[in-house]
Coordinates of C-alpha atoms in Angstrom, one line a residue:
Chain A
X1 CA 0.0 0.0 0.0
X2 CA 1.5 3.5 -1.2
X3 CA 0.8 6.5 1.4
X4 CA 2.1 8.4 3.9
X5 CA 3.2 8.0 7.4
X6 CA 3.5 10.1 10.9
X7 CA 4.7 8.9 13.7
X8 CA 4.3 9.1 16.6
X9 CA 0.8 9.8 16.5
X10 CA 0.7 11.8 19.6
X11 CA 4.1 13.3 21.6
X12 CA 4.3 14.8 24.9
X13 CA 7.0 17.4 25.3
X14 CA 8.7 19.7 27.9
X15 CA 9.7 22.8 27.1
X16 CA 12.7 23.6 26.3
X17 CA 13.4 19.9 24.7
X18 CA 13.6 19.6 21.3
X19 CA 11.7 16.8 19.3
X20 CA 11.8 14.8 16.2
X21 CA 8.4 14.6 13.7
X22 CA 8.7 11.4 11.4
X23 CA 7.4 11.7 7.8
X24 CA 7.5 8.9 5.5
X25 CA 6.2 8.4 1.8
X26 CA 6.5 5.4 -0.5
X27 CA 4.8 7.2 -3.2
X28 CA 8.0 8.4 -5.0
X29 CA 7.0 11.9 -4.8
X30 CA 9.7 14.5 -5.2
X31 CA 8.0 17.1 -3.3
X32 CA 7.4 16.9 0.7
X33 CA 5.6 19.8 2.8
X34 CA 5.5 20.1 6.9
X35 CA 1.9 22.3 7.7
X36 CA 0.9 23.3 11.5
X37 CA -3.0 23.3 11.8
X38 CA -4.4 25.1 14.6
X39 CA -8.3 25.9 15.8
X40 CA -9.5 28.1 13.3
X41 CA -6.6 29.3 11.5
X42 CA -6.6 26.6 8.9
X43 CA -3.1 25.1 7.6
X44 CA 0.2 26.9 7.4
X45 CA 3.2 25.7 5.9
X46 CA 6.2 25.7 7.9
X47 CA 9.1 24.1 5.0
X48 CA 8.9 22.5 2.0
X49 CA 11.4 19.9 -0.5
X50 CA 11.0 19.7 -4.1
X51 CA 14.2 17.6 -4.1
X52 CA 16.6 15.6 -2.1
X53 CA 19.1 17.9 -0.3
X54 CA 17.0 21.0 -0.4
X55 CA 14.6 22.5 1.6
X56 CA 12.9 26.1 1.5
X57 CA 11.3 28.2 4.6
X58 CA 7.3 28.4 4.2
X59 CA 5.6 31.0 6.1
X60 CA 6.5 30.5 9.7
X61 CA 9.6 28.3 9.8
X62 CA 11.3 30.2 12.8
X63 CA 11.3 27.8 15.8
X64 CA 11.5 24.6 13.4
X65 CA 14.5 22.7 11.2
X66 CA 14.0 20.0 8.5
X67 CA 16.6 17.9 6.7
X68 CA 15.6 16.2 3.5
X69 CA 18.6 13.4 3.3
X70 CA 16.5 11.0 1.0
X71 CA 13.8 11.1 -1.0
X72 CA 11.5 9.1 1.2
X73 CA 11.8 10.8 4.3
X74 CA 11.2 14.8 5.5
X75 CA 11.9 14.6 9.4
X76 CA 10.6 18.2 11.5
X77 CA 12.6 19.2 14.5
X78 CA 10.2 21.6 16.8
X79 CA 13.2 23.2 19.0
X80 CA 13.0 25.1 22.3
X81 CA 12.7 28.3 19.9
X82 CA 9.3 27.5 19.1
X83 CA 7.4 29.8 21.5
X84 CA 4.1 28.1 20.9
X85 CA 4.5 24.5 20.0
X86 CA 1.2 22.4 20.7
X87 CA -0.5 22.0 17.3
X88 CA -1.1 19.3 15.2
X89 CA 1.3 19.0 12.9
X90 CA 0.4 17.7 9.2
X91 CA 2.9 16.0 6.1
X92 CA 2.2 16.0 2.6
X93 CA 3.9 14.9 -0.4
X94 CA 3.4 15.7 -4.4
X95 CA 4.7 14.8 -7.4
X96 CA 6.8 17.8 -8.8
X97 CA 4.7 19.0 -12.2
X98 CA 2.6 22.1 -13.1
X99 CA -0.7 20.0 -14.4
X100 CA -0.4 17.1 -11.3
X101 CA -0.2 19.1 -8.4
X102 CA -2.4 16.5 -5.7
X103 CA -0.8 17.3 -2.7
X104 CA -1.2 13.9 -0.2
X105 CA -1.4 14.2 3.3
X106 CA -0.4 11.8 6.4
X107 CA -2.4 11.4 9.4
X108 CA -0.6 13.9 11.2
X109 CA 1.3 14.3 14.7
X110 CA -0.3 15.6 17.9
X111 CA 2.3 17.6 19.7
X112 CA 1.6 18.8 23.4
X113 CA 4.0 21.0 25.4
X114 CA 3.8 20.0 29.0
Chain B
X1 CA -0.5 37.9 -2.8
X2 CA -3.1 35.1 -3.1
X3 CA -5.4 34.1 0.0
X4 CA -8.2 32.0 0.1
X5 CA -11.4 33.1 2.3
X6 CA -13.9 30.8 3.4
X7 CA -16.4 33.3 4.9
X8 CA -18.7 30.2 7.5
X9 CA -16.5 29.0 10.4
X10 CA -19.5 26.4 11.2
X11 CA -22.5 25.5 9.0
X12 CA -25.2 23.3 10.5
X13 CA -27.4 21.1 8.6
X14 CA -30.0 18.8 8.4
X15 CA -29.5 15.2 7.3
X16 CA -30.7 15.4 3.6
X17 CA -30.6 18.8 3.4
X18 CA -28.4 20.6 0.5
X19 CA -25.6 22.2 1.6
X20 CA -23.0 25.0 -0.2
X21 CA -19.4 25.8 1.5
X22 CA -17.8 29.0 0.3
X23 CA -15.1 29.5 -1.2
X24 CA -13.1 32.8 -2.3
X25 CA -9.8 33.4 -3.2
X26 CA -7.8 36.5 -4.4
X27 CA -5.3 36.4 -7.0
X28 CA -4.5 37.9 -10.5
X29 CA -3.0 35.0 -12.0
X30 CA -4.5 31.6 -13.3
X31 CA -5.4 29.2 -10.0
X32 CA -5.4 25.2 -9.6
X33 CA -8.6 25.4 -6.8
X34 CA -8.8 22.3 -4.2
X35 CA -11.3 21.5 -1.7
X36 CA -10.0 18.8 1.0
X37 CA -11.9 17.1 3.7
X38 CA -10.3 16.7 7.6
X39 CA -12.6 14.2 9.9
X40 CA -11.5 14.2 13.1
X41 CA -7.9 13.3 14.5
X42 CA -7.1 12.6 10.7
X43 CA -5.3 14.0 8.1
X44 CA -6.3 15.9 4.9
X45 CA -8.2 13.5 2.0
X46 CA -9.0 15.1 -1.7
X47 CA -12.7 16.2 -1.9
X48 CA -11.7 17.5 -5.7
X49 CA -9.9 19.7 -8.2
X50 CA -9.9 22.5 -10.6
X51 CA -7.2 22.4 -13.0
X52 CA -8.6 23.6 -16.0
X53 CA -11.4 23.0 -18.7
X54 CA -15.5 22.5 -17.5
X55 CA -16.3 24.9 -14.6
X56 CA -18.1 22.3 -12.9
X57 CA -16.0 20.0 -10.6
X58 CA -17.7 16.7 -9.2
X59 CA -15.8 14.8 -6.4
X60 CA -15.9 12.4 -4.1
X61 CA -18.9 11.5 -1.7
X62 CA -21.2 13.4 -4.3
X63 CA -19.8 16.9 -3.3
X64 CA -18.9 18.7 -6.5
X65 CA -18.0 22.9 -6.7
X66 CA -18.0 25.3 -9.7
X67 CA -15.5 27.6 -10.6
X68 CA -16.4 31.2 -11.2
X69 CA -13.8 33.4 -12.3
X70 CA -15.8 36.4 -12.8
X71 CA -16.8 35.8 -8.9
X72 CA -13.9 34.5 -8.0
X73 CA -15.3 31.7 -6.6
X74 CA -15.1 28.1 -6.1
X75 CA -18.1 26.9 -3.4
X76 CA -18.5 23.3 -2.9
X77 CA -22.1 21.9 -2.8
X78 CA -24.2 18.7 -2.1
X79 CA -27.8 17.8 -2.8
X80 CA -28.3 15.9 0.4
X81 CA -26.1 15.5 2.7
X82 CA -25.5 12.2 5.4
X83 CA -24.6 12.5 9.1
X84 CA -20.9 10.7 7.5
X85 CA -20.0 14.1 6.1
X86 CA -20.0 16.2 9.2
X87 CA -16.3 17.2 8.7
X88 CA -13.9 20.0 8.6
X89 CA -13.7 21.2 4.9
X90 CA -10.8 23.2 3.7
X91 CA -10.3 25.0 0.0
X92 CA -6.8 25.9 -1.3
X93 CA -5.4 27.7 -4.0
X94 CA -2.8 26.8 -6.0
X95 CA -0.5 29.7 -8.8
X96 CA 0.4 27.9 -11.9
X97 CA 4.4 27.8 -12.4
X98 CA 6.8 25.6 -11.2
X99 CA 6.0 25.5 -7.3
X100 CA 3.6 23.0 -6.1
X101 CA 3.3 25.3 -2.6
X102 CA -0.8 25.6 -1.6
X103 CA -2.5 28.3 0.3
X104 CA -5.6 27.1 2.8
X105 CA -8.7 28.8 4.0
X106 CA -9.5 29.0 7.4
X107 CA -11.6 25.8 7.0
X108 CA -15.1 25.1 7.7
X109 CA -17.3 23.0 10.1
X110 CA -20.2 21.1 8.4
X111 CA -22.1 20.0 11.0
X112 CA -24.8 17.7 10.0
X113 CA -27.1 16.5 12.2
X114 CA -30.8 13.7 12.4

């Protein structure tokens, strides 16, 4: 079966400890996307990968890393910068192509700062 | 910049009832227009697309939204809906070119009820 994974499915943090979001597709997509969903304020994108070994800042990507170190994978590192860290946390991946632009999601990531 | 609006936080309907989620979005540029269903706990599943072509979009689950340009508008509708649709629903925009990146709405709350 081809999809995407998140694990764990819920994480308990302290502050001021960093923690690692897994993200894993075995769609062959080139294109991988971290979002943070909060109550009523929709989905924002926090990085994105079009390609293995590159990564670009979306719209609020202070207070988070990525690496991108195969194709399959797209890890998210919330640090202790992240003022506000309890969200759900959501991965996609696409195919890289202006006409097939289906972006795919996981089942996302509970985080909960203690 | 492009943003997508989705003006009802909450609709509540009845079971069987028709039901229309708006949609707008802002941009000056030719859009690729999604609409994506949460349930609960889970992560983002395509509702359907706009690409290009017939105005008229139909989906998944019977849902299906029509593209207005002159409105700029893409609301999603159903004839008659089941208490299995009561759902977050979120619409994205998409610019043409080489970036697959998506903006959301704020997402809304179809809450059906007996």
């Amino acid at each position: 079966d081809g999809g995407i994974t998140q694990s764990p499915k819920y994480l308990f943090r302290k502050e001021g400890q960093n923690v690692t979001l897994s993200c894993e597709q075995n769609l062959n997509h080139d294109a991988m996307y971290w979002y943070r969903q909060d109550p009523g304020q929709g989905l924002r994108l926090i990085y994105y990968s079009q390609i293995v070994n590159d990564f670009q800042k979306g719209d609020i990507a202070e207070g988070y890393s990525v690496s991108r170190e195969k194709k399959e994978s797209f890890p998210l590192t919330v640090t202790s910068a992240q003022k506000n860290p309890t969200a759900f946390y959501l991965c996609a991946s696409s195919i890289v192509a202006p006409s097939t632009d289906t972006q795919y999601f996981g089942p996302g990531t509970r985080l909960t700062v203690l | 910049a492009q943003s997508v609006t989705q003006l009802d936080s909450q609709v509540p309907v009845f079971e069987e009832a028709p039901v229309e989620l708006r949609c707008n979005y802002s941009s000056s540029v030719s859009v690729y227009l999604f609409w994506y269903v949460q349930y609960p706990n889970q992560g983002l599943q395509l509702l359907l697309k706009y690409l290009s072509g017939s105005t008229l979009v139909k989906g998944i689950n019977g849902f299906e939204a029509e593209f207005n340009k002159s409105q700029t508008s893409f609301h999603l509708r159903k004839p008659s809906v089941h208490i299995s649709d009561t759902a977050e629903y979120f619409c994205a925009v998409r610019k043409g070119g080489a970036t697959n990146k998506l903006i959301f709405g704020t997402g809304t709350l179809l809450a059906v009820q007996p």
